[in-house]
XYZ file of C-alpha atoms in Angstrom:
162
model
C 0.000 0.000 0.000
C 2.902 2.365 0.739
C 4.339 1.715 -2.745
C 0.971 2.497 -4.336
C 0.628 5.784 -2.430
C 4.214 6.760 -3.250
C 3.601 6.002 -6.931
C 0.450 8.137 -7.004
C 2.151 11.057 -5.228
C 5.210 10.809 -7.484
C 2.979 10.676 -10.567
C 1.115 13.772 -9.407
C 4.415 15.610 -8.964
C 5.641 14.554 -12.426
C 2.331 15.654 -13.918
C 2.670 18.983 -12.101
C 5.764 19.972 -14.082
C 4.461 22.785 -16.319
C 6.340 22.024 -19.553
C 4.885 24.957 -21.473
C 5.650 27.453 -18.746
C 9.186 26.133 -18.263
C 9.943 26.304 -21.987
C 8.413 29.768 -22.215
C 10.488 31.019 -19.282
C 13.633 29.613 -20.943
C 12.705 31.758 -23.952
C 11.962 34.806 -21.797
C 8.177 34.513 -22.155
C 5.510 33.876 -19.530
C 3.143 31.883 -21.719
C 0.249 32.624 -19.352
C 0.329 36.287 -20.444
C -0.308 35.508 -24.133
C -3.024 33.958 -26.265
C -5.422 31.814 -24.251
C -3.275 32.150 -21.138
C -3.030 28.360 -20.996
C 0.285 26.557 -20.436
C -0.449 23.848 -23.015
C 1.094 23.046 -26.363
C -1.530 24.848 -28.462
C -0.900 28.179 -26.755
C 2.865 27.590 -26.878
C 2.620 26.787 -30.596
C 0.662 29.970 -31.303
C 2.823 32.159 -29.071
C 6.381 30.852 -29.425
C 6.263 28.695 -32.546
C 5.806 25.231 -34.008
C 8.991 23.645 -32.647
C 8.238 24.838 -29.115
C 4.625 23.677 -29.391
C 5.677 20.222 -30.584
C 8.254 19.987 -27.786
C 5.623 20.814 -25.138
C 3.161 18.365 -26.709
C 5.734 15.569 -26.552
C 6.799 16.486 -23.006
C 3.190 16.484 -21.798
C 2.465 13.197 -23.616
C 5.469 11.572 -21.993
C 4.322 12.635 -18.532
C 1.379 10.273 -19.011
C 3.365 7.510 -20.707
C 6.213 7.430 -18.199
C 4.138 7.287 -15.026
C 1.841 4.555 -16.384
C 4.723 2.366 -17.553
C 6.724 2.807 -14.347
C 3.674 2.098 -12.175
C 2.713 -0.997 -14.156
C 6.250 -2.335 -13.857
C 6.814 -1.381 -10.228
C 3.377 -2.373 -8.941
C 2.688 -5.176 -11.444
C -0.853 -3.862 -11.719
C -3.073 -2.329 -14.388
C -4.941 -0.507 -11.613
C -1.645 0.976 -10.422
C -0.946 2.204 -13.957
C -4.399 3.766 -14.186
C -4.022 5.458 -10.794
C -0.613 6.826 -11.769
C -1.977 8.109 -15.078
C -4.908 9.814 -13.370
C -2.547 11.349 -10.804
C -0.330 12.745 -13.585
C -3.378 14.235 -15.302
C -4.496 15.780 -12.005
C -0.984 17.169 -11.532
C -1.036 18.701 -15.004
C -4.506 20.205 -14.485
C -3.939 21.354 -10.886
C -0.182 21.824 -10.664
C 1.365 22.165 -7.240
C 3.897 24.519 -8.844
C 1.189 26.836 -10.252
C -0.963 27.247 -7.129
C -3.192 24.366 -8.261
C -3.847 25.786 -11.709
C -2.603 24.261 -14.927
C -3.493 22.961 -18.339
C -6.369 20.918 -19.664
C -4.639 17.549 -19.477
C -5.368 16.388 -23.018
C -1.798 15.465 -24.005
C -1.056 13.852 -20.647
C -4.295 11.862 -20.945
C -3.383 10.710 -24.438
C 0.029 9.609 -23.197
C -1.531 7.601 -20.385
C -4.037 5.941 -22.718
C -1.306 5.134 -25.249
C 0.687 3.418 -22.501
C -2.332 1.479 -21.191
C -4.088 0.585 -24.456
C -2.032 1.580 -27.522
C -4.784 0.752 -30.042
C -7.302 2.945 -28.202
C -4.795 5.790 -27.967
C -3.957 5.447 -31.665
C -7.631 5.676 -32.661
C -8.048 8.799 -30.525
C -4.919 10.378 -32.009
C -6.022 9.553 -35.547
C -9.445 11.124 -34.969
C -7.770 14.188 -33.446
C -5.362 14.540 -36.392
C -8.116 14.205 -39.008
C -10.369 16.762 -37.330
C -7.551 19.273 -36.809
C -6.329 18.815 -40.396
C -9.834 19.328 -41.816
C -11.244 22.019 -39.535
C -8.175 23.596 -37.847
C -9.816 23.459 -34.381
C -7.648 21.781 -31.753
C -10.433 21.824 -29.151
C -12.843 20.051 -31.526
C -10.135 17.540 -32.416
C -9.474 16.918 -28.723
C -13.141 16.299 -27.967
C -13.697 14.010 -30.931
C -10.434 12.195 -30.242
C -11.572 11.455 -26.695
C -15.009 10.397 -27.942
C -13.422 8.062 -30.501
C -11.184 6.519 -27.842
C -14.183 5.998 -25.563
C -16.135 4.268 -28.341
C -13.120 2.063 -29.087
C -12.747 1.136 -25.417
C -16.478 0.362 -25.176
C -16.133 -1.871 -28.240
C -13.279 -3.722 -26.517
C -15.494 -4.291 -23.478
C -18.398 -5.588 -25.595
C -16.094 -7.905 -27.547
C -14.586 -9.159 -24.280
C -18.051 -9.942 -22.903
C -19.071 -11.878 -26.034
C-alpha cells in the first residue's frame, strides 16, 4: 500500500511539471500572459512557434506515458498504472507549482491511454489529427479524439463480454 501511495504522489508531482511554462520562461516569455493564457502546447505553438509547441506536446504526452509504464512495472498492476496516469493528469490540471492551476490535461491523458491501451490511444490520435487537419480546431479535435477513444474502449469491453 505504501508503494501504491508513493507512486500516485510521485505521478502527481511529475504531472505537475508545467512544460509549457518552463519552456516559455527559458525563452523569456511567460506563456500565461499571451493567447489563451493556458500553459499547453496549443498556446505555446501559437505564441512561441511550431517547434516549441511540438516539444511541449511531446513532453506532456510523456508525462502520461512514463508514469503509467513505471507504475505498471513497479506495482505489477493495471490498476496501479491507471491510478498513476490519473494522478499525472491531475498534476497537469492542478499543478502544485502553479498554485493548483494548470493545463487541460489532453496530451497527458493521451500519453496515459497510449501506454495502457495503444490501439485505443492510436484511434483517438487519428481522430484528433483528421479533425484538426480538416477544420483547424484543436479543441474540436481533442473532444472528438476522446469520444473516438471511448467508443473504441467500449467496443473492446463488448467484444470481451461476447
